[in-house]
XYZ file of C-alpha atoms in Angstrom:
732
model
C 57.630 -59.612 -84.175
C 55.307 -62.488 -85.697
C 52.802 -61.567 -82.926
C 52.611 -57.479 -83.212
C 51.844 -58.211 -87.067
C 49.133 -60.196 -85.819
C 47.556 -58.050 -83.031
C 47.908 -54.786 -85.922
C 46.093 -56.898 -87.892
C 43.015 -58.029 -85.517
C 42.629 -54.276 -85.060
C 42.064 -53.392 -88.708
C 39.838 -56.496 -88.956
C 37.934 -55.201 -86.087
C 36.958 -51.917 -86.890
C 34.583 -49.733 -84.330
C 31.883 -49.677 -87.366
C 32.024 -53.509 -87.261
C 31.956 -54.117 -83.470
C 28.203 -52.031 -83.746
C 27.159 -55.007 -86.393
C 28.109 -57.357 -84.009
C 27.119 -55.598 -80.876
C 23.712 -55.403 -83.026
C 23.228 -58.960 -83.419
C 24.145 -60.265 -80.611
C 20.183 -61.009 -79.435
C 20.811 -62.766 -82.765
C 22.864 -64.920 -82.232
C 22.024 -65.793 -78.525
C 18.619 -67.213 -80.398
C 21.008 -70.225 -80.844
C 18.859 -73.808 -80.833
C 19.481 -75.562 -78.414
C 20.311 -78.703 -80.479
C 22.992 -76.065 -81.330
C 24.674 -75.624 -78.404
C 24.719 -79.715 -77.091
C 26.753 -80.554 -79.850
C 28.921 -77.519 -79.352
C 32.134 -78.281 -77.140
C 31.987 -78.071 -72.863
C 35.500 -78.720 -72.048
C 39.063 -78.633 -74.242
C 41.127 -80.389 -72.089
C 39.527 -80.205 -68.418
C 39.263 -76.653 -68.903
C 35.121 -75.888 -69.170
C 34.042 -73.810 -71.513
C 30.966 -71.543 -70.411
C 28.738 -70.123 -73.139
C 29.485 -66.530 -74.328
C 32.237 -68.352 -74.661
C 32.662 -70.646 -77.047
C 35.104 -74.187 -79.479
C 34.066 -72.769 -82.645
C 32.433 -70.236 -83.841
C 29.008 -71.715 -84.260
C 29.489 -72.022 -80.275
C 30.374 -69.179 -79.496
C 28.639 -65.163 -78.987
C 30.596 -63.307 -81.083
C 34.181 -63.607 -82.303
C 35.625 -61.893 -78.825
C 34.519 -65.093 -77.608
C 36.019 -68.105 -80.167
C 38.481 -70.406 -78.551
C 40.156 -72.680 -80.112
C 41.303 -76.478 -78.960
C 44.850 -76.787 -79.836
C 46.545 -80.931 -78.496
C 44.265 -80.136 -75.616
C 45.177 -77.050 -74.581
C 42.402 -73.648 -75.131
C 43.124 -70.261 -76.484
C 41.777 -67.251 -77.272
C 41.383 -66.684 -80.942
C 41.764 -63.003 -81.255
C 44.753 -62.400 -78.525
C 46.315 -66.130 -78.760
C 46.396 -66.535 -74.992
C 46.470 -69.585 -73.841
C 43.200 -70.350 -71.376
C 43.894 -70.895 -67.703
C 39.624 -70.789 -66.584
C 36.456 -68.945 -67.300
C 34.624 -67.373 -64.650
C 31.080 -64.894 -65.099
C 33.333 -61.649 -65.400
C 37.419 -62.933 -65.573
C 39.290 -65.301 -67.519
C 42.540 -66.593 -65.914
C 45.620 -66.564 -69.313
C 49.294 -67.280 -68.649
C 51.403 -64.425 -68.616
C 54.886 -66.116 -69.432
C 55.405 -64.601 -72.918
C 54.287 -60.972 -70.770
C 57.704 -60.549 -68.722
C 59.734 -57.409 -69.613
C 63.795 -57.869 -68.743
C 66.403 -56.330 -68.113
C 70.240 -57.896 -67.731
C 73.871 -56.806 -67.719
C 75.556 -56.789 -71.240
C 72.510 -57.492 -72.433
C 69.880 -55.271 -74.532
C 66.759 -55.132 -72.411
C 63.611 -55.917 -73.023
C 60.281 -54.596 -72.918
C 56.989 -56.154 -73.414
C 53.412 -55.038 -74.226
C 50.277 -56.709 -73.156
C 47.631 -56.424 -75.882
C 44.143 -56.402 -76.289
C 41.516 -56.032 -78.810
C 40.470 -51.913 -78.732
C 36.949 -51.883 -79.026
C 36.633 -56.067 -77.273
C 35.283 -57.234 -74.349
C 37.740 -57.833 -72.283
C 40.376 -55.703 -70.105
C 43.680 -56.195 -68.000
C 42.074 -56.702 -63.979
C 42.707 -54.202 -61.926
C 41.445 -56.026 -58.530
C 42.647 -59.077 -59.340
C 46.164 -58.536 -60.909
C 48.781 -56.060 -59.249
C 51.836 -55.061 -61.025
C 55.484 -56.543 -59.723
C 59.431 -56.002 -60.051
C 62.437 -57.710 -58.713
C 65.449 -57.120 -58.682
C 68.460 -54.997 -56.816
C 68.768 -51.132 -57.688
C 65.454 -51.482 -60.050
C 62.630 -49.319 -61.285
C 59.675 -50.515 -62.953
C 57.660 -48.811 -64.984
C 53.966 -49.941 -65.931
C 52.322 -47.387 -68.066
C 49.478 -47.720 -71.081
C 51.762 -44.632 -73.576
C 47.939 -42.537 -72.895
C 47.339 -40.686 -69.467
C 48.902 -43.210 -67.398
C 52.502 -43.867 -65.891
C 53.372 -45.986 -62.605
C 55.825 -48.178 -61.016
C 57.547 -49.085 -58.199
C 61.608 -49.182 -56.881
C 63.498 -52.153 -55.627
C 66.371 -51.801 -53.873
C 69.501 -54.720 -52.447
C 73.099 -55.373 -50.801
C 73.555 -58.321 -49.699
C 71.237 -61.582 -49.592
C 70.355 -61.038 -45.694
C 68.248 -57.933 -46.813
C 66.389 -59.916 -48.565
C 63.309 -60.693 -46.974
C 61.365 -63.771 -48.195
C 57.484 -63.990 -48.652
C 57.996 -59.964 -48.362
C 57.440 -57.104 -52.023
C 57.674 -54.711 -49.789
C 61.061 -52.967 -51.964
C 63.996 -54.857 -51.284
C 64.109 -57.071 -53.772
C 61.047 -57.301 -54.970
C 58.313 -53.553 -55.477
C 54.647 -53.852 -56.496
C 52.693 -51.501 -57.916
C 49.117 -51.420 -58.538
C 47.615 -51.930 -61.930
C 44.938 -48.863 -63.712
C 41.241 -50.157 -64.005
C 40.073 -51.257 -67.844
C 42.959 -51.294 -69.888
C 43.212 -52.672 -72.853
C 47.208 -52.109 -73.232
C 50.054 -52.032 -70.579
C 53.780 -51.572 -71.307
C 56.103 -52.971 -68.839
C 59.270 -52.203 -68.763
C 62.056 -52.168 -65.980
C 65.743 -51.440 -66.185
C 68.676 -50.712 -63.149
C 68.741 -47.045 -61.752
C 73.062 -47.340 -61.773
C 73.755 -48.901 -64.669
C 75.057 -52.378 -63.202
C 78.174 -50.190 -61.410
C 77.155 -51.950 -58.318
C 76.178 -55.637 -59.239
C 76.079 -58.005 -56.204
C 77.275 -61.644 -57.450
C 73.486 -62.827 -56.425
C 71.854 -60.848 -58.837
C 72.085 -61.414 -62.294
C 68.272 -60.010 -64.294
C 66.003 -57.077 -63.662
C 62.204 -58.554 -64.191
C 58.673 -56.799 -64.289
C 55.070 -58.311 -65.039
C 52.062 -57.858 -64.050
C 50.383 -61.355 -62.431
C 47.606 -62.379 -60.222
C 46.598 -61.070 -56.963
C 48.268 -64.550 -54.365
C 50.328 -66.669 -57.228
C 53.107 -65.273 -56.589
C 55.426 -65.462 -53.467
C 58.371 -63.815 -53.615
C 61.608 -65.933 -52.250
C 65.113 -64.206 -52.548
C 66.088 -67.034 -54.415
C 64.265 -66.109 -57.267
C 66.964 -62.894 -57.553
C 69.032 -65.682 -59.335
C 67.066 -68.174 -61.338
C 63.340 -65.786 -61.807
C 63.200 -67.597 -65.623
C 62.987 -70.976 -64.355
C 60.084 -70.885 -61.817
C 57.681 -68.176 -64.122
C 56.784 -70.986 -66.070
C 52.990 -70.834 -65.059
C 52.662 -67.367 -64.486
C 48.959 -66.747 -64.791
C 46.944 -63.114 -65.269
C 43.264 -61.862 -64.908
C 41.323 -60.577 -67.543
C 37.500 -58.054 -67.320
C 35.405 -59.665 -69.707
C 31.517 -57.995 -69.748
C 28.368 -57.955 -72.699
C 28.184 -55.150 -74.823
C 29.238 -51.488 -75.090
C 25.277 -50.123 -71.982
C 24.334 -50.486 -68.666
C 21.582 -52.341 -67.171
C 19.837 -49.170 -66.618
C 19.924 -48.667 -70.491
C 16.741 -49.138 -71.941
C 18.020 -49.105 -75.801
C 20.290 -52.087 -75.161
C 18.739 -55.567 -75.195
C 19.819 -58.230 -73.401
C 20.817 -61.329 -73.528
C 20.454 -62.649 -70.040
C 17.943 -66.113 -69.983
C 14.876 -67.496 -68.298
C 15.991 -67.005 -64.288
C 18.533 -64.760 -64.322
C 19.045 -61.448 -63.567
C 21.617 -57.819 -65.304
C 24.560 -56.633 -63.065
C 26.309 -54.160 -64.425
C 30.583 -55.180 -65.308
C 32.651 -53.577 -63.121
C 35.098 -53.069 -66.043
C 32.696 -49.728 -66.260
C 31.210 -50.388 -69.577
C 29.123 -53.476 -70.167
C 27.301 -55.789 -68.382
C 27.043 -59.382 -67.104
C 24.303 -61.507 -66.079
C 23.578 -63.840 -62.786
C 21.566 -66.750 -61.729
C 18.590 -65.653 -59.296
C 18.858 -66.624 -55.880
C 17.414 -70.773 -55.575
C 18.542 -71.085 -59.414
C 22.093 -72.349 -60.861
C 23.661 -72.393 -64.512
C 24.343 -70.553 -67.315
C 22.620 -67.562 -67.115
C 22.969 -66.962 -70.679
C 20.956 -69.477 -71.723
C 17.929 -71.317 -71.961
C 16.916 -74.711 -71.488
C 18.370 -77.208 -69.494
C 21.537 -75.421 -69.788
C 20.085 -72.071 -68.094
C 19.409 -71.168 -64.422
C 17.853 -73.961 -63.514
C 15.904 -75.076 -59.339
C 18.281 -75.903 -56.968
C 16.638 -78.457 -54.871
C 18.149 -78.374 -52.349
C 16.563 -81.418 -50.691
C 18.496 -83.758 -52.401
C 21.272 -81.132 -53.915
C 22.465 -79.508 -50.473
C 25.363 -82.078 -48.532
C 23.203 -82.086 -45.054
C 19.747 -82.272 -45.174
C 18.403 -78.922 -44.669
C 15.756 -79.703 -42.326
C 15.990 -80.999 -38.340
C 15.351 -84.784 -37.878
C 11.510 -85.362 -37.774
C 10.963 -82.778 -40.363
C 10.174 -83.372 -44.443
C 12.213 -81.024 -46.850
C 10.177 -79.965 -49.740
C 11.356 -78.104 -52.942
C 9.739 -74.648 -54.346
C 10.725 -72.979 -56.786
C 12.783 -71.231 -56.176
C 14.509 -72.662 -52.083
C 13.289 -75.764 -49.905
C 9.759 -75.375 -47.195
C 10.360 -77.668 -43.930
C 6.918 -79.032 -42.845
C 7.304 -80.089 -39.460
C 5.617 -82.914 -38.362
C 1.552 -83.282 -36.636
C 1.448 -81.293 -33.281
C 4.880 -79.476 -33.916
C 5.476 -75.848 -34.924
C 8.520 -73.978 -36.625
C 9.760 -73.357 -39.335
C 11.541 -76.620 -38.823
C 14.734 -75.849 -40.697
C 18.883 -75.821 -39.300
C 19.531 -72.524 -39.301
C 16.442 -71.222 -38.587
C 13.709 -71.759 -34.926
C 13.283 -75.590 -35.814
C 10.155 -77.519 -34.307
C 9.378 -77.772 -30.901
C 5.344 -79.407 -29.583
C 2.733 -76.701 -29.981
C 2.425 -77.579 -25.897
C 5.706 -76.450 -25.353
C 5.492 -73.618 -28.309
C 2.168 -72.064 -25.722
C 3.740 -72.508 -22.377
C 6.842 -71.165 -23.922
C 4.622 -68.025 -25.217
C 2.800 -67.269 -22.260
C 5.934 -67.613 -20.117
C 7.859 -65.552 -22.458
C 4.472 -62.640 -22.915
C 4.428 -62.600 -19.457
C 8.528 -61.951 -18.589
C 7.812 -59.713 -20.728
C 5.130 -58.202 -19.061
C 7.138 -57.852 -15.974
C 10.025 -56.672 -16.788
C 8.345 -53.711 -18.847
C 6.658 -53.071 -15.663
C 9.311 -52.997 -13.234
C 11.279 -51.245 -15.770
C 8.327 -48.616 -15.940
C 8.054 -48.895 -12.480
C 11.949 -48.283 -12.317
C 12.148 -45.854 -15.097
C 9.364 -43.148 -13.390
C 11.228 -43.449 -10.094
C 14.524 -42.761 -11.259
C 13.485 -39.687 -13.401
C 11.237 -38.103 -10.082
C 14.413 -38.873 -8.371
C 16.377 -37.353 -10.511
C 14.404 -34.309 -10.990
C 14.008 -33.786 -7.034
C 17.965 -34.000 -7.411
C 17.930 -31.232 -10.266
C 15.926 -29.106 -8.271
C 17.700 -29.348 -5.159
C 21.467 -28.740 -6.935
C 19.493 -25.500 -9.085
C 18.276 -24.236 -5.278
C 21.595 -24.710 -4.163
C 23.055 -23.280 -7.066
C 20.890 -20.672 -6.941
C 21.525 -19.548 -3.473
C 18.619 -20.483 -2.485
C 20.487 -20.861 1.094
C 21.035 -17.865 1.855
C 17.940 -16.958 0.597
C 16.608 -19.049 3.516
C 19.086 -17.194 6.062
C 18.203 -14.188 4.652
C 14.086 -14.329 4.625
C 14.893 -15.364 8.053
C 16.915 -13.511 9.761
C 13.847 -11.146 9.156
C 10.943 -12.452 9.434
C 9.225 -10.768 12.147
C 10.255 -7.402 11.087
C 9.861 -6.040 7.338
C 7.851 -8.256 4.003
C 10.241 -10.848 3.668
C 9.951 -11.926 -0.662
C 8.798 -15.842 -1.013
C 10.710 -18.708 -2.739
C 7.597 -20.221 -4.642
C 8.430 -23.995 -5.823
C 8.360 -24.277 -9.910
C 4.887 -27.061 -9.316
C 3.351 -23.430 -8.263
C 4.428 -21.503 -11.252
C 3.949 -23.973 -13.821
C -0.042 -23.817 -12.258
C -0.332 -20.658 -11.613
C 0.689 -20.739 -15.918
C -0.333 -23.679 -17.429
C 3.025 -25.125 -17.693
C 4.106 -21.911 -19.079
C 1.357 -21.852 -22.530
C 2.205 -19.593 -24.837
C -1.416 -17.866 -24.635
C -0.345 -16.686 -21.250
C 2.909 -14.582 -23.183
C 3.048 -10.587 -21.582
C 5.775 -10.215 -23.196
C 9.245 -10.962 -24.255
C 12.902 -9.437 -24.351
C 16.722 -9.887 -24.289
C 17.248 -11.247 -21.113
C 14.033 -13.301 -20.381
C 9.645 -13.866 -20.920
C 7.261 -12.549 -18.849
C 3.770 -14.678 -17.980
C 0.815 -13.521 -16.990
C -0.303 -16.152 -13.848
C -2.835 -17.025 -11.646
C -2.050 -18.423 -8.436
C -3.604 -20.671 -5.790
C -5.853 -17.672 -3.640
C -6.977 -16.068 -6.763
C -4.264 -13.899 -6.045
C -2.784 -12.308 -10.367
C 0.443 -12.288 -10.901
C 3.864 -10.920 -14.018
C 6.067 -14.280 -13.344
C 9.090 -13.739 -15.619
C 11.669 -17.020 -16.685
C 14.929 -15.382 -17.303
C 16.670 -16.763 -19.875
C 20.577 -16.903 -19.031
C 22.007 -16.064 -15.160
C 25.640 -15.703 -14.630
C 26.344 -17.346 -11.358
C 29.867 -15.686 -10.433
C 26.892 -13.038 -8.771
C 24.540 -15.766 -6.976
C 25.277 -13.041 -4.105
C 24.133 -10.615 -5.724
C 21.476 -11.558 -6.751
C 19.841 -12.704 -3.421
C 20.821 -9.589 -1.934
C 18.908 -7.524 -4.575
C 16.243 -10.346 -4.305
C 15.620 -10.094 -0.571
C 16.356 -5.719 -1.013
C 13.719 -5.130 -3.997
C 10.841 -7.296 -2.433
C 10.760 -4.708 0.127
C 10.670 -1.229 -1.522
C 7.203 -0.034 -0.400
C 7.436 2.945 -3.452
C 3.657 2.964 -4.544
C 5.664 3.819 -8.187
C 8.460 0.459 -8.621
C 6.634 -2.785 -8.976
C 6.779 -5.183 -7.126
C 8.595 -7.972 -5.947
C 6.448 -10.778 -4.339
C 9.689 -13.700 -4.728
C 11.303 -16.119 -6.644
C 11.665 -19.741 -7.673
C 15.391 -20.447 -7.215
C 13.953 -24.778 -8.325
C 15.149 -24.009 -11.925
C 18.533 -23.510 -13.966
C 17.570 -20.125 -13.212
C 15.756 -17.770 -11.130
C 12.413 -17.224 -11.971
C 10.928 -13.733 -10.780
C 7.062 -13.568 -9.140
C 6.573 -9.525 -9.902
C 2.754 -7.662 -9.133
C 0.230 -7.468 -11.708
C -0.286 -4.684 -13.599
C -2.653 -4.844 -16.132
C -2.572 -0.857 -18.329
C 0.858 -2.397 -20.415
C 3.826 0.573 -21.207
C 3.640 3.602 -21.175
C 5.716 2.710 -24.569
C 2.519 1.136 -26.341
C 0.548 4.193 -25.182
C 2.669 6.417 -26.313
C 3.832 4.165 -29.647
C 1.698 1.757 -30.450
C -2.139 2.625 -29.277
C -4.228 1.361 -31.658
C -7.292 2.774 -30.746
C -6.640 6.406 -31.537
C -6.939 7.761 -28.355
C -3.358 10.181 -27.353
C -2.653 10.074 -24.237
C -2.855 13.573 -22.368
C -0.472 16.349 -21.768
C -1.591 16.524 -18.634
C -0.771 12.865 -18.017
C 2.492 12.611 -19.682
C 3.452 15.601 -17.038
C 2.373 12.998 -13.970
C 4.451 9.989 -15.173
C 6.850 11.912 -15.168
C 7.687 12.893 -12.317
C 6.091 9.483 -10.578
C 8.680 7.989 -13.020
C 11.612 10.119 -11.180
C 10.750 10.241 -8.139
C 10.735 6.135 -8.645
C 14.238 6.835 -9.768
C 14.888 9.260 -6.845
C 13.794 6.829 -4.208
C 15.541 3.525 -5.221
C 18.864 6.363 -6.000
C 19.162 8.782 -2.201
C 15.812 6.689 -0.534
C 16.515 2.604 -0.463
C 18.115 1.174 2.426
C 21.267 0.262 -0.479
C 20.894 2.682 -3.866
C 19.887 1.170 -6.795
C 20.618 1.594 -10.431
C 17.900 0.709 -12.212
C 20.339 0.049 -16.265
C 17.893 -0.451 -18.292
C 15.085 2.632 -17.915
C 12.937 3.095 -20.849
C 8.954 3.951 -21.847
C 8.848 0.084 -22.041
C 9.972 -0.620 -18.926
C 7.416 1.859 -17.045
C 4.076 0.512 -16.771
C 0.365 1.656 -15.547
C -2.267 0.523 -13.392
C -5.347 1.114 -14.262
C -5.773 4.079 -13.181
C -2.291 4.901 -15.315
C -0.781 5.445 -11.951
C 3.111 4.759 -13.319
C 5.486 1.843 -12.299
C 8.831 1.609 -12.372
C 9.746 -2.448 -13.486
C 12.634 -5.125 -15.131
C 15.180 -3.997 -12.604
C 17.047 -7.664 -14.847
C 20.809 -5.730 -15.503
C 19.985 -3.784 -12.234
C 22.498 -3.244 -9.715
C 22.843 -2.808 -5.992
C 25.741 0.090 -5.073
C 27.753 -0.034 -2.170
C 26.669 3.170 -0.202
C 30.431 3.854 -0.627
C 31.241 4.236 -4.392
C 29.218 6.609 -7.115
C 30.995 4.015 -9.819
C 31.070 0.877 -10.945
C 33.211 -0.246 -13.477
C 30.765 -3.201 -15.616
C 30.223 -4.805 -18.912
C 27.996 -2.474 -20.589
C 23.965 -2.959 -20.840
C 21.472 -1.503 -21.703
C 18.927 -0.990 -24.641
C 20.046 1.494 -28.206
C 18.507 4.891 -27.831
C 18.648 4.553 -24.758
C 22.258 3.789 -23.444
C 24.602 6.820 -21.700
C 27.250 7.966 -24.364
C 29.893 7.990 -21.330
C 28.178 4.892 -19.281
C 29.238 3.216 -23.053
C 32.402 4.844 -23.800
C 33.790 4.879 -20.279
C 31.624 0.898 -18.461
C 31.343 3.578 -15.332
C 28.083 2.997 -13.983
C 26.787 5.698 -12.306
C 23.494 7.612 -11.078
C 23.892 9.812 -14.209
C 23.966 6.826 -16.399
C 19.722 6.403 -15.401
C 19.562 10.190 -15.595
C 20.124 10.039 -19.115
C 17.788 7.242 -20.181
C 15.821 9.478 -18.191
C 15.802 12.130 -19.909
C 15.115 10.207 -23.564
C 12.245 9.315 -21.862
C 11.527 12.790 -21.111
C 11.798 13.518 -24.969
C 9.078 10.842 -25.678
C 6.207 12.177 -24.107
C 7.484 15.744 -25.710
C 7.790 14.083 -29.218
C 6.004 11.235 -29.310
C 8.574 10.052 -31.601
C 10.761 6.658 -30.608
C 14.087 6.884 -29.799
C 15.650 5.032 -32.962
C 13.923 5.573 -36.169
C 15.149 4.730 -40.076
C 12.207 6.910 -41.135
C 14.531 9.856 -40.019
C 17.383 11.287 -41.664
C 20.416 8.348 -40.503
C 22.170 11.261 -38.642
C 18.792 11.734 -36.465
C 17.603 8.847 -36.449
C 18.567 8.612 -32.956
C 15.873 10.098 -31.151
C 18.599 12.400 -28.040
C 20.616 13.935 -31.042
C 17.047 14.728 -33.068
C 16.293 16.352 -30.137
C 19.444 18.460 -28.777
C 19.761 19.696 -32.459
C 16.976 20.673 -33.419
C 16.681 22.794 -29.911
C 19.157 24.553 -31.723
C 17.325 24.784 -35.152
C 13.707 25.091 -34.246
C 10.683 25.994 -32.935
C 9.327 24.049 -29.847
C 5.993 23.447 -32.271
C 8.183 22.202 -34.989
C 9.399 19.314 -32.945
C 6.848 18.541 -30.140
C 3.736 16.752 -30.376
C 1.045 17.998 -31.394
C -1.413 17.386 -28.846
C 0.960 18.596 -26.269
C 1.718 21.808 -28.027
C -1.468 22.376 -28.087
C -2.674 20.879 -24.562
C 0.009 21.639 -22.200
C 1.552 25.383 -21.092
C 4.204 27.238 -23.366
C 6.154 28.179 -20.090
C 5.881 24.435 -18.593
C 6.803 22.790 -21.633
C 10.069 24.930 -22.047
C 11.032 23.838 -18.347
C 10.646 20.262 -18.986
C 12.557 20.106 -22.916
C 15.460 22.108 -20.704
C 15.121 19.828 -18.057
C 15.361 16.871 -21.001
C 18.204 18.622 -22.027
C 19.700 18.835 -19.175
C 19.456 15.086 -18.398
C 21.374 14.732 -22.221
C 23.892 16.478 -21.369
C 27.373 14.115 -22.705
C 29.538 14.872 -19.831
C 27.037 13.290 -15.834
C 28.800 15.698 -13.759
C 26.367 18.660 -15.658
C 23.632 16.474 -16.212
C 21.444 16.721 -12.480
C 20.413 14.227 -9.849
C 17.611 12.080 -10.405
C 16.174 14.069 -6.929
C 16.527 17.816 -8.787
C 15.091 15.889 -11.724
C 11.603 14.981 -9.391
C 11.710 18.070 -7.848
C 12.133 20.398 -11.259
C 8.971 17.473 -12.420
C 7.099 18.871 -9.665
C 7.607 22.169 -9.711
C 6.471 22.208 -13.516
C 3.668 20.112 -12.880
C 2.616 22.155 -9.704
C 2.564 24.896 -11.684
C 1.021 23.433 -14.475
C -1.812 23.110 -12.441
C -2.035 26.318 -11.039
C -1.849 27.779 -13.955
C -5.394 26.173 -14.938
C -6.415 26.947 -11.852
C -6.514 30.815 -12.848
C -10.736 32.253 -13.949
C -11.020 33.655 -17.032
C -9.082 37.047 -15.783
C -6.607 36.141 -14.867
C -6.503 33.995 -17.840
C -6.157 37.213 -19.638
C -3.798 38.490 -18.211
C -1.854 35.165 -17.731
C -2.508 35.331 -21.667
C -1.040 39.223 -21.664
C 2.119 38.095 -19.274
C 2.901 35.933 -22.122
C 2.630 38.078 -24.583
C 5.185 39.956 -22.979
C 7.240 36.593 -21.940
C 6.872 35.672 -26.259
C 7.827 39.443 -28.072
C 10.783 39.216 -25.115
C 12.358 36.319 -25.688
C 10.882 34.012 -28.495
C 13.540 35.238 -29.998
C 17.080 34.458 -28.504
C 15.790 31.675 -26.385
C 17.394 28.967 -29.057
C 20.074 31.347 -29.714
C 20.509 31.420 -25.415
C 19.590 27.852 -25.481
C 22.515 26.739 -27.567
C 25.202 28.705 -26.170
C 24.166 27.236 -22.654
C 23.936 23.935 -24.482
C 27.452 24.703 -25.831
C 29.218 25.529 -22.832
C 28.104 22.948 -20.409
C 28.964 20.150 -22.971
């Protein structure tokens, strides 16, 4: 009761305002004269009392650090704790009086560890541990605010207790919360001492410094006898601000530096490297230079070297004719000729090792590259292609197998300036071979390894296609991760560019458009029915129709084309193609047929007729797809409303209607209703012949033709769209 009453008085006397005043006076107090500090006792008994602590109020930084010395035993004035030792940042105190106890037939005792609320002290969480002793014991530690923890200890017989272990059998332990100035400790028996063993009398709970308490079975009987020297550690710091604060006045002395306290508030001072002493003082008791040459137990320099003290640190000076740092823990001292020899030998050795390493690296890299090329060659079916080529040599023109070095040289190592175009399946580069011939080199992005045999067959077959309107495949390179294809070079761009992206303002004439349509249809018809094995192009679109210097059409890009066995008319496959050109029936069924190319060609015909892109968001949402827009326009509009103005102006009305009708048939939703590519090509040839015949008529014939066309318009113009709509619905 006396101690609790005294603590209450202390708490009241050191109010918050008083603490702030004391802290503001720290700088003034720290400037105690050297004579005053020298006159202060440095020890109480055998315990050193370093500043900022001091014996008497004139020797400490503030009342919180004041120590009283009674019978050669130091006590902290503000808390009456017996001091067992002081280090920088920690205070070791006797904690025998802070043990909670609960015994049979006795009242339990709850203990409180209470420190000044605004003082510089707190119970150390890193150096202490909460311990409970007893059988069927529960112990609790709390700060009466936000923290409550504890542990449970169970045991039945002395044999169950393990000496030296505090893991829950006879003894348990828990952590201590950080930065607490008040802790309440309590303990009790779980079963109310109904199951009391003969070797067990009481339960205990206490805070002790780590490593100071070793539990043994006898503690369960006579713990109070062994608890005489129980110790606990307190954290201490200076002030209530950290080192980063610009408003604080730090008391760190010369040759020292500030460090933040582990308490979370306040700071501490440490001597700089090479200095020792009290970092909170100046003068002889402050941080002084360490003379390593004298104070170290052993001379830090090697034999023969002279030790020279520096502020801070030291230097070892090697004798004449030697070189090195002279330190025992360094390079020591070596004769100069030995040093030179060592340096030359080391440099020469490193040079030889480096040259050998470089030679070995490049040789290994070259060998690895050769092996990788061989692996890719076999992986991509190079052996099969060689066999196919050898079987066909002397009969027809064969695919040429290019090396990766040839194609790198042809494209200047695939320089960006050589790019002709790129898509989802690869990038096309312009290449110039050693003989000066210009080629187009397609570097693929992906390759289905399960279709190597089919790819090789396709390469062999495509090299034998001899059609003036199909881009010639000259060969391939199989020494890369994915095969690289080499085609003949077509110089005048794509049909898509000339229809949609012609920046010079010139428009492609209707006669050229019709001729390109005829040439493209004949090429596709050849692939479907005249090649040694039918080929479905699978990606017919205006950007895959190239134009040479005479605007002759060349069908290109067989990257996703499929070879078709003669006994099959459709192939189940993963749907691939380009949005706007993709056959709806193929998209729904995944069954690829020759009519899929017919549908895509129909979209190209509509592009030639209307001059519009296959997908455009400039049209309404329902008309964004060109094919749907074209079919709906046929039912509701006249031709001159949705066809390209130049086409309507240049083309003959009859041939425009025939081409329009052919495009409509190609775009029928059901594939079996569409014409074959051969029928499409024949119809376009007939239309082109009609166009040519009409252009050759004389002026008299023109008048007769005009009369006939006017008569035809009068008879059929009103009913043409309606009849076309009925036919569309029936065929659909």
